[in-house]
Amino acid sequence: MALLTGAEVAKHNKADDCWVIVHGKAYDVTEFLPEHPGGTKIILKYAGKDATEAFDPIHPPDTLDKYLPKSKHKGPVDMSTVAVEKHEESPEEKERQLRIQHMPPLDQCYNLLDFEAVAQRVMKRTAWGYYSSAADDEITLRENHAAFHRIWFRPRILIDVEKIDMSTTMLGTPCSIPFYVTATALGKLGHPEGEVVLTRASHKHNVIQMIPTLASCSFDDIVDAAAPGQVQWLQLYVNKDREVTRRIVQHAERRGCKALFITVDAPQLGRREKDMRFKFTDQGSKVQEGQATDTSQGAARAISSFIDPSLSWADIPWFRSITKMPIVLKGVQRVEDVVRAVEAGVQGVVLSNHGGRQLDSSRSAVEVLAETMPVLRELGLESKIEVYVDGGVRRATDILKALCLGARGVGIGRPFLYAMSAYGQPGVERAMQLLKDEMEMGMRLLGARSIAELTPALVDARSLANHAAPPVDGLSQAVYEPLASPAQRPTATEKAKL
Amino acid sequence: MALLTGAEVAKHNKADDCWVIVHGKAYDVTEFLPEHPGGTKIILKYAGKDATEAFDPIHPPDTLDKYLPKSKHKGPVDMSTVAVEKHEESPEEKERQLRIQHMPPLDQCYNLLDFEAVAQRVMKRTAWGYYSSAADDEITLRENHAAFHRIWFRPRILIDVEKIDMSTTMLGTPCSIPFYVTATALGKLGHPEGEVVLTRASHKHNVIQMIPTLASCSFDDIVDAAAPGQVQWLQLYVNKDREVTRRIVQHAERRGCKALFITVDAPQLGRREKDMRFKFTDQGSKVQEGQATDTSQGAARAISSFIDPSLSWADIPWFRSITKMPIVLKGVQRVEDVVRAVEAGVQGVVLSNHGGRQLDSSRSAVEVLAETMPVLRELGLESKIEVYVDGGVRRATDILKALCLGARGVGIGRPFLYAMSAYGQPGVERAMQLLKDEMEMGMRLLGARSIAELTPALVDARSLANHAAPPVDGLSQAVYEPLASPAQRPTATEKAKL
Amino acid sequence: MALLTGAEVAKHNKADDCWVIVHGKAYDVTEFLPEHPGGTKIILKYAGKDATEAFDPIHPPDTLDKYLPKSKHKGPVDMSTVAVEKHEESPEEKERQLRIQHMPPLDQCYNLLDFEAVAQRVMKRTAWGYYSSAADDEITLRENHAAFHRIWFRPRILIDVEKIDMSTTMLGTPCSIPFYVTATALGKLGHPEGEVVLTRASHKHNVIQMIPTLASCSFDDIVDAAAPGQVQWLQLYVNKDREVTRRIVQHAERRGCKALFITVDAPQLGRREKDMRFKFTDQGSKVQEGQATDTSQGAARAISSFIDPSLSWADIPWFRSITKMPIVLKGVQRVEDVVRAVEAGVQGVVLSNHGGRQLDSSRSAVEVLAETMPVLRELGLESKIEVYVDGGVRRATDILKALCLGARGVGIGRPFLYAMSAYGQPGVERAMQLLKDEMEMGMRLLGARSIAELTPALVDARSLANHAAPPVDGLSQAVYEPLASPAQRPTATEKAKL
Amino acid sequence: MALLTGAEVAKHNKADDCWVIVHGKAYDVTEFLPEHPGGTKIILKYAGKDATEAFDPIHPPDTLDKYLPKSKHKGPVDMSTVAVEKHEESPEEKERQLRIQHMPPLDQCYNLLDFEAVAQRVMKRTAWGYYSSAADDEITLRENHAAFHRIWFRPRILIDVEKIDMSTTMLGTPCSIPFYVTATALGKLGHPEGEVVLTRASHKHNVIQMIPTLASCSFDDIVDAAAPGQVQWLQLYVNKDREVTRRIVQHAERRGCKALFITVDAPQLGRREKDMRFKFTDQGSKVQEGQATDTSQGAARAISSFIDPSLSWADIPWFRSITKMPIVLKGVQRVEDVVRAVEAGVQGVVLSNHGGRQLDSSRSAVEVLAETMPVLRELGLESKIEVYVDGGVRRATDILKALCLGARGVGIGRPFLYAMSAYGQPGVERAMQLLKDEMEMGMRLLGARSIAELTPALVDARSLANHAAPPVDGLSQAVYEPLASPAQRPTATEKAKL
């Protein structure tokens, strides 16, 4: 077949006749335009042109093959005939490139927060916006980390802590340390290779990776990147079309996934205003779109329209019927639902508020944990279910606090994304190593030689549910105009000016 | 009748012979001068001149017809003969105009606080001062919003939340969402059309509007602006002259108002120092007026001298006798008075501290709500009265918290004024739409499909009455001079200077 | 007697032969030098010269007559022969004078904190330092005001509050409002006329003034400044020499003082580091005085060496024997001592920590009040003693809170000093009027028509003893160096510089 | 023996042939290189050169004699032949020297925090980094001081406090005031003479000094610096080789040490990131060292590799067998371990978290004290053991609070290091004198005449365990990007630029 030329494709540059080039092939997306979850406008920007660069971070590579009918595949393009858009680098981008040149050497990062500091400097604003943003006033986002500071240690002394064993098992899988890489979307926003970077680093450190439904890489690419024997879990957004869900789950099980984490805190994906704000571009005129409040809501909304808000407890038996993988509910937020999860026969729960990205004012997972475990113990259900937490974990001391309070393990998401975005795989590996170093020291100083010795008596969590001083709500503070003392009277000069 | 000329009017430019022009007609206000609630000085500034621009935001258009005897109406003026004051635009005003030119497009406002940010930039200082100010140190003002952050959610998961129904009824009126536009004074300070802007936006979104006694528009104009079937309530400051009050109430009922909200927290209107401060103009010399502490106290005091401080529980039966509208007491601040309101046979209460504008150090309405509902339930009075709250509501999550704690609905005031002042009716409509969008998402994420499912179990409000970290008192902090570390000794150069 | 000439006096300008001129008379202070409580150095600065300006604010005018033997009085000086020191005005002083020129008109001060803001700008640094400083880290100083913000109102509505009566009696004296001007030292630091300014303003407003032992004016001058019938109280630092004390007390009683307030919280006057810091002057060389930690400790220490640290409960009967005035213990800080005061037969206590100037980390008076009154009620002692509080009162709402919690009245000190220092008597009068206006509005909005109606049910003080978020310790915060994120690597240019 | 020349030594400047000069003698450290706890790199920097200046602050002078075989001692060097490195003074160092020239005179330091402020200005960054840093987010570091502010005084009045006796005994030793100089490492970083400066100042004020294992001076130098009868204690890091430990302990006892403080909170020395950060030097290229997270971890790690992490309760009897000195466990952090310490037969415990340098999120010693003493009293063990606290003490009021809560005495470390670093011995002496002055005043104002009168009734510590508002975690706050209000639209000029 003769290659298409750029000129030929360029003719189809209108809403009612729209082709785009992706990875050297042309596609007719005219009919698909109104259905595009990310909106029409973003595609039209590339009508008749090469859209690869914008396409890649948001879509797994097999997207077009999967979702666009073969008849719309217009065939390969002679890329030498396609006009290369010359990106005039914006001043902002030039500054970012300069910041990248001068970023600190990796070994100057001493903790997980350091990676976040560096990532903030070197990531593109939109990528940073997508990763770092959270719901509404981002109060839960900050509470997630802040909650750990209301838990204090009660270390034991004079314990022989020469040998520290921080290994554990999670859902039957032995792992080197009780954290896993939790699922986060759109890895290619931060690094051109995307989630496989996390896969490789996880293998190096023998930690478990949870594969996200909304990965930039395709599911199979991520599984392929795993080493033999490396354990991965599947995070699942449940599709309105249950057959699609069944195929995804059973494919994952066949490919060797060892657990199914069903996200239950996202019947609708949250609005993250920081993310939306970063998309702002002056459109030249004052557009008063009135009711159209749901446009340009950032990457998250664009990619999630398939998620089923009707998912309910009634669906759990069906999930148990289609897979033998252990099932874990991700996003549980109250003790009543943990008890119900036991009754529903699932193997685990992740106490989580989705990194503060869903319902603002949700409590931190670690606070829900402190509410949950005494009840489970009282009901004799402690051993019936594994309880995980995620959100706000930045230090091994955070992990230790969660484990003392009864968690089986903790999930860590954003910090690894930041490490990856700033330094690639070596960054992620160093982040993991730092956690291991901190963990070893923390257990030693706490007088705990093994995970089993991390008990509630080692912490004082009495202030955990005390919310007398919640995180500051920035927007509200920004618009409050402080009271003023009486002004001096103007001088003669100042008066003359008036 | 021959038209008056500007020159003729201009002769009457003294305190003992004072005419002013309003909307093209001349009035002799000489005798009225000492009674003017806003003071003599402000009128004298316009003696013999056109006062329309200053008159309009503060007075409903029918004021002069109502309150000035016909004999003082001097007749229409040939406005072409009236010297047009040339306003030299102040540098401050020029900057404001520039800010208006560059204000963000409406669709960049993602939440109610965004409107406040924009309004702060584009409103006149005095208008901003009147709307945004509150009593004393404005601690209650900030507490009103801050209190919501001491309430945390306990969301339910795996509820089929595909369909969300946020409609409810308030005082028997069905409405699309459980908030109403509460009464706020002087709408024309923010927008030339005043309160009718809110009327039209309320209709568009099927929410109830409460008409303020102190509106800039006349009561009838606001009612006329309503669409057929649109529900409005009347907010009432009770006049010392009860006949005036009776006329107002019965007129409102005839015009179709569906409820009477009697303000009970304002026997005297609060002193708002920020508002007063904005009125400051250097008077050229150091005037030490000694005891005269009650001058220039801002718009609020000027317009409220008629309010009756003797209003008491004994008056309630009389109100019940003059109207069939449901009666609601607006401004209740303790559970004892809610119980008493039930006994008094009224249909509702609004827990409110008047937006922090009356007694500083009053508790937030939502804290009073948490005190109130358990008592009502214990006394079996829960269904005998509808309990509303207002103050500090900025997010749908705030509404949700109030409803979980037992409120029937919430009133929202300032945010709509800000939206109106910045963007007019489209602004108010967008603000309402944003609340609806937030509300739908909030209910979905909370696992509540209908208003009835919003129950106390969905929140953790144990820290609500914990005031260990109250809002900062700005003035006190401003005058405190922090301790200093020992100063370095001066260098040779510095010494030489001394 | 022939007048001395400046030249004659100027000869006596050495430590072993030291005369000074005060108010036109020469005094030989050679022998007195080592006993001067303020230190030798400050006198030697004026050896042979006119010391009046430095003498005045610190000493009552009758000091030299009282304490220096007649033989040392060298007689009147012909002041025309005394060389006038030409003060080269320092740049700092010039700026202060400029600030004074542009200070806001009095009617721009809307509350007590405004006077403090103005006073801070226009007072001399040393005077400001003496008035505003407090002990150690000034945590109690700030807690005094902050504590009021942990008390919240529970206002009653629908009370006929047309008439507000805020009059009360204190120790049998009727007064217009339940506050008094408490004793503060060295009034002439702030105003050339000193304490009599407060006397006159107190009369105008019918409030009681407490006369300080350490006044700049003489006791008799202050009494003489009172109008007929004006009530004054005496504040007493007890002298080691009880005869001196007896004379002071009995003289005060004869002159009409109506109560004796014995200061019991100052066996040693506090170290106020801000005050000390302001005295710093570079002495040209690095003086390492080793143990001499007690030099230049500010005005307070200089004037207080006579105070008896051995004062104890055993002395109370003696006081009761020498005067018929009611006795009040000023500076009580725990309920146990209030009960003991009742047993000791005194008529009142002032719960006070001396404005935070004595023991840092002392609790606020209002917190001690909340601890005290329930115990007194339980013991049936409530009516046996009048309980006053002082410290941190800035708003009428503060007064109202104290009265609701059971105080008979509150003392206010610094705010009147600031008003006096900035605006003289009109300032103090306006400050009092502002409090009255605030008080009237506060009672009206609280639904309390008289002092008797101010009851504990009107406040929620449950958070008062909650010290989870104490005032920030400024020095400690200043020396803490925050952690840093990894630094960017230097650019080529920066490297070149290194 | 002929002196070596600089040239001869300079030949041995490679990793496989490495000599260094220390105090005029050459040493062959080639074989020792890989074992150097501080790493190879730092030695190689001085290969073939004079290393004295870098060697001194980190190593006691007898280190080489003790640990390097005689055969490696190459003998004295003719120092006149050694090339003097010309230090080009860095701009940063020049600025520091300027700051030193202008440092405030000693008598301008009014409290312990003042010394810290001055030290921060005049110390070398690395020394400041080592002294001031703490573990992880330094939250425990700040909590240590902050905790004292949640304890409030309840002073007694009318006690005859003319005579104040603040003397006490600690472990049988009478001392002038209940604090001791606790052990801190590497004194020569702050002052060229090191720990002996503290020895001499301690003698002057009759306070006890605890000699650190990790002193810069040799143990014997410190003992030799003591005056006859001056009491010193030994702080011990227990060596993996118990014979080394036995020798140290028995040598100390022979030399007159009066107590043995075994550090039990440091099985591994903490990571202090601020300390590490200060060591950062750009190494010219981006070194991605991957797993090598344990390099350049600051002074602390370098000097502590000998410490035995297997130390346990089982070792206590052995310690009791090798010495007659009273044994105190330093670093106990929970009441259970205090009780166990009594059972183990030791004479005391120091409640301590090692100045916040070990496990971040550990509670303050004073909070553990408040947990401990009631339990001891209940168990009747109060008199069986002496309980000390250290960490965060900056004011005599802090000491008083600890003693009221039951402490026998408090340890103070960093403040004396800062005083020494800034002003040498006179600085330390003044710091001690200031504490004595504060203590005398504090006891007087508290109404306590002697240490025995410091009882729990004098404090209100109910908020001490309330952690609603923990210290801010700086790194986390630094990386959080606040939400923004909608941006203004660009002006024409700004657009042109874009």
PDB file of C-alpha atoms in Angstrom, chain B residues 304-412:
ATOM      1  CA  SER B 304     -31.126  50.550  60.146  1.00  0.00           C
ATOM      2  CA  SER B 305     -32.215  53.100  62.683  1.00  0.00           C
ATOM      3  CA  PHE B 306     -35.842  52.064  62.399  1.00  0.00           C
ATOM      4  CA  ILE B 307     -35.262  48.560  63.737  1.00  0.00           C
ATOM      5  CA  ASP B 308     -37.061  47.831  66.984  1.00  0.00           C
ATOM      6  CA  PRO B 309     -34.773  46.630  69.809  1.00  0.00           C
ATOM      7  CA  SER B 310     -37.761  45.826  71.995  1.00  0.00           C
ATOM      8  CA  LEU B 311     -38.922  42.960  69.797  1.00  0.00           C
ATOM      9  CA  SER B 312     -39.533  39.939  72.021  1.00  0.00           C
ATOM     10  CA  TRP B 313     -41.174  36.573  72.332  1.00  0.00           C
ATOM     11  CA  ALA B 314     -44.327  38.414  73.350  1.00  0.00           C
ATOM     12  CA  ASP B 315     -44.620  39.712  69.795  1.00  0.00           C
ATOM     13  CA  ILE B 316     -44.805  36.325  68.138  1.00  0.00           C
ATOM     14  CA  PRO B 317     -48.534  35.739  68.630  1.00  0.00           C
ATOM     15  CA  TRP B 318     -49.191  39.072  66.963  1.00  0.00           C
ATOM     16  CA  PHE B 319     -47.187  38.016  63.945  1.00  0.00           C
ATOM     17  CA  ARG B 320     -49.147  34.790  63.785  1.00  0.00           C
ATOM     18  CA  SER B 321     -52.310  36.859  63.871  1.00  0.00           C
ATOM     19  CA  ILE B 322     -51.461  39.071  60.909  1.00  0.00           C
ATOM     20  CA  THR B 323     -50.313  36.483  58.418  1.00  0.00           C
ATOM     21  CA  LYS B 324     -50.920  32.944  57.318  1.00  0.00           C
ATOM     22  CA  MET B 325     -47.395  32.618  55.972  1.00  0.00           C
ATOM     23  CA  PRO B 326     -45.195  30.209  57.876  1.00  0.00           C
ATOM     24  CA  ILE B 327     -43.036  32.143  60.317  1.00  0.00           C
ATOM     25  CA  VAL B 328     -39.341  31.463  60.729  1.00  0.00           C
ATOM     26  CA  LEU B 329     -37.060  33.086  63.307  1.00  0.00           C
ATOM     27  CA  LYS B 330     -33.792  34.073  61.675  1.00  0.00           C
ATOM     28  CA  GLY B 331     -30.770  34.387  63.933  1.00  0.00           C
ATOM     29  CA  VAL B 332     -31.307  31.797  66.663  1.00  0.00           C
ATOM     30  CA  GLN B 333     -28.063  30.902  68.425  1.00  0.00           C
ATOM     31  CA  ARG B 334     -28.719  28.380  71.194  1.00  0.00           C
ATOM     32  CA  VAL B 335     -30.700  25.221  71.595  1.00  0.00           C
ATOM     33  CA  GLU B 336     -32.838  26.682  74.383  1.00  0.00           C
ATOM     34  CA  ASP B 337     -34.250  29.232  71.980  1.00  0.00           C
ATOM     35  CA  VAL B 338     -34.977  26.611  69.330  1.00  0.00           C
ATOM     36  CA  VAL B 339     -37.062  24.724  71.846  1.00  0.00           C
ATOM     37  CA  ARG B 340     -38.764  27.941  72.811  1.00  0.00           C
ATOM     38  CA  ALA B 341     -39.445  28.646  69.131  1.00  0.00           C
ATOM     39  CA  VAL B 342     -41.257  25.319  68.877  1.00  0.00           C
ATOM     40  CA  GLU B 343     -43.308  26.273  71.902  1.00  0.00           C
ATOM     41  CA  ALA B 344     -44.052  29.629  70.315  1.00  0.00           C
ATOM     42  CA  GLY B 345     -45.579  27.794  67.383  1.00  0.00           C
ATOM     43  CA  VAL B 346     -43.327  29.039  64.618  1.00  0.00           C
ATOM     44  CA  GLN B 347     -42.584  26.815  61.677  1.00  0.00           C
ATOM     45  CA  GLY B 348     -38.852  27.197  61.512  1.00  0.00           C
ATOM     46  CA  VAL B 349     -35.628  28.711  62.753  1.00  0.00           C
ATOM     47  CA  VAL B 350     -32.514  29.820  60.973  1.00  0.00           C
ATOM     48  CA  LEU B 351     -29.495  29.160  63.139  1.00  0.00           C
ATOM     49  CA  SER B 352     -27.355  32.117  62.187  1.00  0.00           C
ATOM     50  CA  ASN B 353     -25.047  34.768  63.535  1.00  0.00           C
ATOM     51  CA  HIS B 354     -25.868  37.137  60.706  1.00  0.00           C
ATOM     52  CA  GLY B 355     -22.753  36.274  58.736  1.00  0.00           C
ATOM     53  CA  GLY B 356     -20.546  37.286  61.648  1.00  0.00           C
ATOM     54  CA  ARG B 357     -21.816  40.855  61.325  1.00  0.00           C
ATOM     55  CA  GLN B 358     -23.482  41.186  64.715  1.00  0.00           C
ATOM     56  CA  LEU B 359     -21.927  39.743  67.871  1.00  0.00           C
ATOM     57  CA  ASP B 360     -18.321  38.693  67.454  1.00  0.00           C
ATOM     58  CA  SER B 361     -17.430  35.474  69.303  1.00  0.00           C
ATOM     59  CA  SER B 362     -20.809  33.992  68.462  1.00  0.00           C
ATOM     60  CA  ARG B 363     -20.567  30.367  67.537  1.00  0.00           C
ATOM     61  CA  SER B 364     -21.047  29.157  63.991  1.00  0.00           C
ATOM     62  CA  ALA B 365     -24.528  28.092  63.007  1.00  0.00           C
ATOM     63  CA  VAL B 366     -23.324  24.602  62.245  1.00  0.00           C
ATOM     64  CA  GLU B 367     -21.966  24.215  65.773  1.00  0.00           C
ATOM     65  CA  VAL B 368     -25.290  25.362  67.196  1.00  0.00           C
ATOM     66  CA  LEU B 369     -26.945  22.871  64.872  1.00  0.00           C
ATOM     67  CA  ALA B 370     -24.895  20.030  66.329  1.00  0.00           C
ATOM     68  CA  GLU B 371     -25.961  21.166  69.786  1.00  0.00           C
ATOM     69  CA  THR B 372     -29.593  21.499  68.753  1.00  0.00           C
ATOM     70  CA  MET B 373     -30.631  18.411  66.860  1.00  0.00           C
ATOM     71  CA  PRO B 374     -29.856  15.767  69.518  1.00  0.00           C
ATOM     72  CA  VAL B 375     -31.920  17.771  71.992  1.00  0.00           C
ATOM     73  CA  LEU B 376     -34.822  18.107  69.574  1.00  0.00           C
ATOM     74  CA  ARG B 377     -34.667  14.385  68.927  1.00  0.00           C
ATOM     75  CA  GLU B 378     -34.585  13.630  72.630  1.00  0.00           C
ATOM     76  CA  LEU B 379     -37.583  15.878  73.215  1.00  0.00           C
ATOM     77  CA  GLY B 380     -39.429  14.407  70.245  1.00  0.00           C
ATOM     78  CA  LEU B 381     -39.573  17.811  68.585  1.00  0.00           C
ATOM     79  CA  GLU B 382     -37.529  17.009  65.517  1.00  0.00           C
ATOM     80  CA  SER B 383     -40.500  17.066  63.173  1.00  0.00           C
ATOM     81  CA  LYS B 384     -42.168  20.083  64.786  1.00  0.00           C
ATOM     82  CA  ILE B 385     -39.850  22.613  63.256  1.00  0.00           C
ATOM     83  CA  GLU B 386     -37.594  23.070  60.264  1.00  0.00           C
ATOM     84  CA  VAL B 387     -34.058  24.045  61.142  1.00  0.00           C
ATOM     85  CA  TYR B 388     -31.979  26.065  58.689  1.00  0.00           C
ATOM     86  CA  VAL B 389     -28.450  27.348  58.988  1.00  0.00           C
ATOM     87  CA  ASP B 390     -26.522  30.051  57.225  1.00  0.00           C
ATOM     88  CA  GLY B 391     -23.031  31.504  57.396  1.00  0.00           C
ATOM     89  CA  GLY B 392     -19.762  30.396  55.874  1.00  0.00           C
ATOM     90  CA  VAL B 393     -21.186  28.001  53.282  1.00  0.00           C
ATOM     91  CA  ARG B 394     -18.860  27.924  50.283  1.00  0.00           C
ATOM     92  CA  ARG B 395     -18.838  24.328  49.085  1.00  0.00           C
ATOM     93  CA  ALA B 396     -21.498  21.725  48.538  1.00  0.00           C
ATOM     94  CA  THR B 397     -19.599  19.697  51.111  1.00  0.00           C
ATOM     95  CA  ASP B 398     -20.558  22.383  53.615  1.00  0.00           C
ATOM     96  CA  ILE B 399     -24.201  21.934  52.656  1.00  0.00           C
ATOM     97  CA  LEU B 400     -23.849  18.190  52.969  1.00  0.00           C
ATOM     98  CA  LYS B 401     -22.356  18.477  56.439  1.00  0.00           C
ATOM     99  CA  ALA B 402     -25.201  20.692  57.601  1.00  0.00           C
ATOM    100  CA  LEU B 403     -27.788  18.346  56.176  1.00  0.00           C
ATOM    101  CA  CYS B 404     -26.142  15.293  57.723  1.00  0.00           C
ATOM    102  CA  LEU B 405     -26.313  17.065  61.058  1.00  0.00           C
ATOM    103  CA  GLY B 406     -30.027  17.675  60.622  1.00  0.00           C
ATOM    104  CA  ALA B 407     -30.532  20.957  58.771  1.00  0.00           C
ATOM    105  CA  ARG B 408     -33.436  21.198  56.368  1.00  0.00           C
ATOM    106  CA  GLY B 409     -31.543  23.605  54.163  1.00  0.00           C
ATOM    107  CA  VAL B 410     -28.864  26.251  54.172  1.00  0.00           C
ATOM    108  CA  GLY B 411     -28.885  29.912  53.269  1.00  0.00           C
ATOM    109  CA  ILE B 412     -26.164  31.403  51.101  1.00  0.00           C
TER     110      ILE B 412
END
